[in-house]
Amino acid sequence: MSMFAKLVERVSDNPVLFIFFRSLLESDFKAIRSVIRRDLALGGKLSSLDLACGPGAFADLFAGDDYVGVDLNARYIDYARRHRQGSFVVGDARAVELPDGRFDQILIFGLLHHLDDASVRSVLKESKRMLKPGGRILAIEDIPARSKLNVIGHLLHNIENGEHIRPSEEYRKLYAETLTVAREEVLRSGICDYYAAVLTP
Ligand SMILES: C[S@@+](CC[C@H](N)C(=O)[O-])C[C@H]1O[C@@H](n2cnc3c(N)ncnc32)[C@H](O)[C@@H]1O
């Protein structure tokens, strides 16, 4: 592993540095936040799951809702419990210990590009299981940097530990096996390009 890759890994493991550097690279997540605000119903007392919530950088958007964050990383969950509002659980998105039909909406941001196809299928199946009838999922995932001039974007994707960054079509194909793709968009957030999709059962 290169020195730079090691540095990125160390930064990623620290909740404060993780939030700081990602916000810097992604212009305070303005574009991502506006997609979340548009595609999910916030502040309406709905039940919302943030699957792979990390240190809870988006928990504030769900203020007033019945909001639950789940993440595999206990350090992130510990940080989120101390600094964010909501309920936070350490758990694996491929097999979540929460009841069927528990949530009106689920946010999946930046998880699936870390997982192989079999694990993505498990996450989608679990998400569908936890949705109430009429519920929706918003999935926002990294795609390869679109502009050749985006040197930092290419570099980060090359060394980032998400080894499954896919083109939009591949995500769409996986989603369509389990869910309906009701809306989709490719967007830029700072130096990162994303595929955002609203998925319904
Ligand atoms: C790029 S971060 C995104 C975190 C958060 N959604 C955000 O945007 O700040 C990816 C997250 O996925 C979590 N993760 C990876 N595999 C997971 C799994 N199988 N179940 C739950 N969380 C997982 C990591 O711990 C990490 O917090």
Short mmCIF file of C-alpha atoms and ligand atoms in Angstrom, two decimals:
data_model
loop_
_atom_site.label_atom_id
_atom_site.label_comp_id
_atom_site.label_asym_id
_atom_site.label_seq_id
_atom_site.Cartn_x
_atom_site.Cartn_y
_atom_site.Cartn_z
CA MET A 1 0.00 0.00 0.00
CA SER A 2 1.40 3.43 -0.97
CA MET A 3 2.10 6.12 1.66
CA PHE A 4 -0.75 8.20 0.24
CA ALA A 5 -3.18 5.28 0.46
CA LYS A 6 -2.10 4.65 4.07
CA LEU A 7 -2.67 8.32 4.88
CA VAL A 8 -6.17 8.22 3.36
CA GLU A 9 -6.95 5.08 5.38
CA ARG A 10 -5.81 6.73 8.63
CA VAL A 11 -7.77 9.90 7.91
CA SER A 12 -10.88 7.84 7.05
CA ASP A 13 -10.71 6.01 10.37
CA ASN A 14 -10.89 9.26 12.36
CA PRO A 15 -14.49 10.60 12.40
CA VAL A 16 -13.47 14.27 12.73
CA LEU A 17 -10.84 14.17 9.97
CA PHE A 18 -13.14 12.04 7.80
CA ILE A 19 -15.90 14.67 7.95
CA PHE A 20 -13.47 17.57 7.56
CA PHE A 21 -11.65 16.30 4.45
CA ARG A 22 -14.76 14.97 2.73
CA SER A 23 -16.57 18.27 3.25
CA LEU A 24 -13.53 20.08 1.84
CA LEU A 25 -13.35 17.85 -1.25
CA GLU A 26 -17.11 18.01 -1.77
CA SER A 27 -17.81 21.73 -1.25
CA ASP A 28 -19.64 21.13 2.04
CA PHE A 29 -21.82 18.51 0.31
CA LYS A 30 -24.06 21.28 -1.07
CA ALA A 31 -25.03 19.22 -4.15
CA ILE A 32 -25.62 16.02 -2.14
CA ARG A 33 -27.67 17.82 0.49
CA SER A 34 -29.86 19.40 -2.15
CA VAL A 35 -30.55 15.97 -3.74
CA ILE A 36 -31.43 14.52 -0.31
CA ARG A 37 -33.75 17.47 0.40
CA ARG A 38 -35.41 17.06 -3.00
CA ASP A 39 -35.82 13.28 -3.06
CA LEU A 40 -36.64 12.49 0.57
CA ALA A 41 -39.38 14.00 2.72
CA LEU A 42 -37.57 15.69 5.61
CA GLY A 43 -38.93 17.13 8.84
CA GLY A 44 -42.33 15.54 8.32
CA LYS A 45 -42.11 13.13 11.26
CA LEU A 46 -41.41 10.21 8.94
CA SER A 47 -39.23 7.27 9.93
CA SER A 48 -35.89 7.43 8.14
CA LEU A 49 -32.96 5.04 8.00
CA ASP A 50 -29.46 6.26 7.08
CA LEU A 51 -27.79 3.03 6.03
CA ALA A 52 -23.99 3.25 6.40
CA CYS A 53 -24.42 6.63 8.12
CA GLY A 54 -20.71 6.97 8.96
CA PRO A 55 -20.23 9.60 11.71
CA GLY A 56 -23.71 11.00 10.92
CA ALA A 57 -22.72 13.92 8.69
CA PHE A 58 -26.29 14.13 7.32
CA ALA A 59 -28.25 13.49 10.52
CA ASP A 60 -29.08 17.21 10.85
CA LEU A 61 -31.18 17.02 7.68
CA PHE A 62 -33.54 14.62 9.45
CA ALA A 63 -34.08 16.80 12.56
CA GLY A 64 -37.52 16.12 14.02
CA ASP A 65 -37.90 12.81 12.21
CA ASP A 66 -37.70 9.33 13.67
CA TYR A 67 -34.12 8.94 12.38
CA VAL A 68 -31.92 5.85 12.75
CA GLY A 69 -28.32 5.57 11.52
CA VAL A 70 -26.63 2.20 11.03
CA ASP A 71 -22.93 1.68 10.33
CA LEU A 72 -20.42 -1.15 10.61
CA ASN A 73 -17.77 1.12 12.12
CA ALA A 74 -18.21 1.35 15.91
CA ARG A 75 -15.96 4.46 16.09
CA TYR A 76 -18.24 6.33 13.71
CA ILE A 77 -21.34 5.26 15.63
CA ASP A 78 -19.78 6.28 18.94
CA TYR A 79 -18.98 9.71 17.46
CA ALA A 80 -22.50 10.05 16.00
CA ARG A 81 -24.12 9.16 19.35
CA ARG A 82 -22.12 11.92 21.08
CA HIS A 83 -22.56 14.64 18.43
CA ARG A 84 -25.77 14.02 16.47
CA GLN A 85 -29.45 13.75 17.15
CA GLY A 86 -31.10 10.43 16.40
CA SER A 87 -30.61 6.81 17.22
CA PHE A 88 -27.39 5.09 16.10
CA VAL A 89 -26.72 1.37 15.81
CA VAL A 90 -23.60 -0.62 14.92
CA GLY A 91 -24.67 -3.08 12.27
CA ASP A 92 -24.04 -4.69 8.90
CA ALA A 93 -26.18 -3.30 6.08
CA ARG A 94 -26.27 -6.79 4.53
CA ALA A 95 -28.21 -8.17 7.51
CA VAL A 96 -29.75 -5.42 9.64
CA GLU A 97 -31.29 -6.29 12.98
CA LEU A 98 -34.32 -4.04 12.55
CA PRO A 99 -37.92 -5.10 11.85
CA ASP A 100 -39.69 -5.50 8.50
CA GLY A 101 -41.61 -2.42 7.31
CA ARG A 102 -39.94 -0.14 9.89
CA PHE A 103 -39.08 2.87 7.65
CA ASP A 104 -40.78 5.32 5.30
CA GLN A 105 -37.48 6.13 3.60
CA ILE A 106 -33.90 4.96 3.46
CA LEU A 107 -30.78 6.91 2.50
CA ILE A 108 -27.83 4.91 1.18
CA PHE A 109 -24.95 7.27 0.46
CA GLY A 110 -21.47 6.04 -0.41
CA LEU A 111 -21.88 2.42 0.69
CA LEU A 112 -22.45 0.26 -2.37
CA HIS A 113 -19.20 1.20 -4.09
CA HIS A 114 -17.42 -0.54 -1.20
CA LEU A 115 -19.28 -3.79 -1.80
CA ASP A 116 -19.18 -6.59 -4.38
CA ASP A 117 -22.31 -7.43 -6.38
CA ALA A 118 -23.48 -10.20 -4.01
CA SER A 119 -23.27 -7.84 -1.02
CA VAL A 120 -25.06 -5.06 -2.94
CA ARG A 121 -27.89 -7.51 -3.64
CA SER A 122 -28.11 -8.33 0.09
CA VAL A 123 -28.21 -4.63 1.02
CA LEU A 124 -30.98 -3.94 -1.50
CA LYS A 125 -32.99 -6.93 -0.30
CA GLU A 126 -32.61 -5.82 3.32
CA SER A 127 -33.58 -2.25 2.44
CA LYS A 128 -36.71 -3.43 0.62
CA ARG A 129 -37.61 -5.63 3.62
CA MET A 130 -37.34 -2.68 6.03
CA LEU A 131 -39.43 -0.30 3.89
CA LYS A 132 -43.08 0.44 4.64
CA PRO A 133 -45.46 0.02 1.71
CA GLY A 134 -45.16 3.16 -0.42
CA GLY A 135 -41.68 3.84 0.95
CA ARG A 136 -38.60 4.86 -1.02
CA ILE A 137 -34.84 4.52 -1.06
CA LEU A 138 -32.42 7.21 -2.20
CA ALA A 139 -29.10 5.66 -3.25
CA ILE A 140 -26.19 7.97 -4.09
CA GLU A 141 -23.04 6.18 -5.21
CA ASP A 142 -19.62 7.07 -6.59
CA ILE A 143 -19.06 6.62 -10.31
CA PRO A 144 -15.70 6.94 -12.13
CA ALA A 145 -14.61 10.59 -12.51
CA ARG A 146 -16.14 11.83 -15.77
CA SER A 147 -13.67 14.55 -16.68
CA LYS A 148 -10.07 13.62 -17.60
CA LEU A 149 -9.08 16.97 -16.06
CA ASN A 150 -10.38 15.85 -12.65
CA VAL A 151 -6.93 14.57 -11.64
CA ILE A 152 -7.58 14.50 -7.88
CA GLY A 153 -10.89 12.69 -8.41
CA HIS A 154 -9.14 10.00 -10.45
CA LEU A 155 -6.32 9.71 -7.94
CA LEU A 156 -8.64 9.38 -4.95
CA HIS A 157 -10.79 6.78 -6.66
CA ASN A 158 -7.69 4.78 -7.53
CA ILE A 159 -6.46 4.57 -3.98
CA GLU A 160 -9.79 4.73 -2.14
CA ASN A 161 -10.76 1.49 -0.48
CA GLY A 162 -14.00 1.38 -2.44
CA GLU A 163 -12.90 -1.21 -4.97
CA HIS A 164 -16.30 -1.45 -6.64
CA ILE A 165 -16.88 2.00 -8.10
CA ARG A 166 -19.20 1.26 -11.03
CA PRO A 167 -20.57 3.19 -14.00
CA SER A 168 -24.22 4.28 -13.52
CA GLU A 169 -25.52 1.51 -15.81
CA GLU A 170 -24.07 -1.19 -13.57
CA TYR A 171 -25.72 0.25 -10.45
CA ARG A 172 -28.99 0.59 -12.38
CA LYS A 173 -28.84 -3.06 -13.46
CA LEU A 174 -28.26 -4.24 -9.89
CA TYR A 175 -31.03 -2.00 -8.51
CA ALA A 176 -33.53 -3.17 -11.14
CA GLU A 177 -33.13 -6.80 -10.02
CA THR A 178 -34.88 -5.97 -6.72
CA LEU A 179 -36.49 -2.53 -7.05
CA THR A 180 -37.92 -0.03 -9.50
CA VAL A 181 -35.68 2.86 -10.51
CA ALA A 182 -38.18 5.72 -10.25
CA ARG A 183 -35.77 8.60 -10.84
CA GLU A 184 -32.09 8.89 -11.64
CA GLU A 185 -29.45 11.55 -12.08
CA VAL A 186 -25.70 11.91 -12.48
CA LEU A 187 -24.27 14.77 -10.43
CA ARG A 188 -21.02 16.38 -9.39
CA SER A 189 -20.21 17.07 -5.74
CA GLY A 190 -16.89 18.93 -5.44
CA ILE A 191 -14.37 16.64 -7.12
CA CYS A 192 -16.62 13.54 -6.95
CA ASP A 193 -19.14 12.29 -9.52
CA TYR A 194 -22.20 10.36 -8.35
CA TYR A 195 -25.16 8.39 -9.62
CA ALA A 196 -28.26 9.19 -7.56
CA ALA A 197 -31.35 6.98 -7.89
CA VAL A 198 -34.72 6.89 -6.19
CA LEU A 199 -35.79 3.27 -5.77
CA THR A 200 -39.25 1.99 -4.94
CA PRO A 201 -40.43 -1.55 -4.13
C1 LIG B 1 -17.85 6.61 2.24
S1 LIG B 1 -18.45 6.23 3.85
C2 LIG B 1 -20.03 7.04 3.78
C3 LIG B 1 -20.58 7.35 5.14
C4 LIG B 1 -21.80 8.26 5.16
N1 LIG B 1 -22.89 7.75 4.38
C5 LIG B 1 -21.40 9.64 4.69
O1 LIG B 1 -21.62 9.94 3.52
O2 LIG B 1 -20.82 10.38 5.48
C6 LIG B 1 -18.89 4.52 3.76
C7 LIG B 1 -19.46 3.98 5.05
O3 LIG B 1 -19.91 2.64 4.84
C8 LIG B 1 -19.69 1.92 6.03
N2 LIG B 1 -19.80 0.49 5.71
C9 LIG B 1 -19.00 -0.24 4.90
N3 LIG B 1 -19.46 -1.52 4.80
C10 LIG B 1 -20.60 -1.57 5.56
C11 LIG B 1 -21.56 -2.59 5.86
N4 LIG B 1 -21.44 -3.83 5.35
N5 LIG B 1 -22.59 -2.29 6.68
C12 LIG B 1 -22.72 -1.05 7.20
N6 LIG B 1 -21.85 -0.04 6.95
C13 LIG B 1 -20.81 -0.30 6.15
C14 LIG B 1 -18.32 2.40 6.48
O4 LIG B 1 -18.08 2.13 7.84
C15 LIG B 1 -18.44 3.89 6.19
O5 LIG B 1 -18.97 4.60 7.28
#
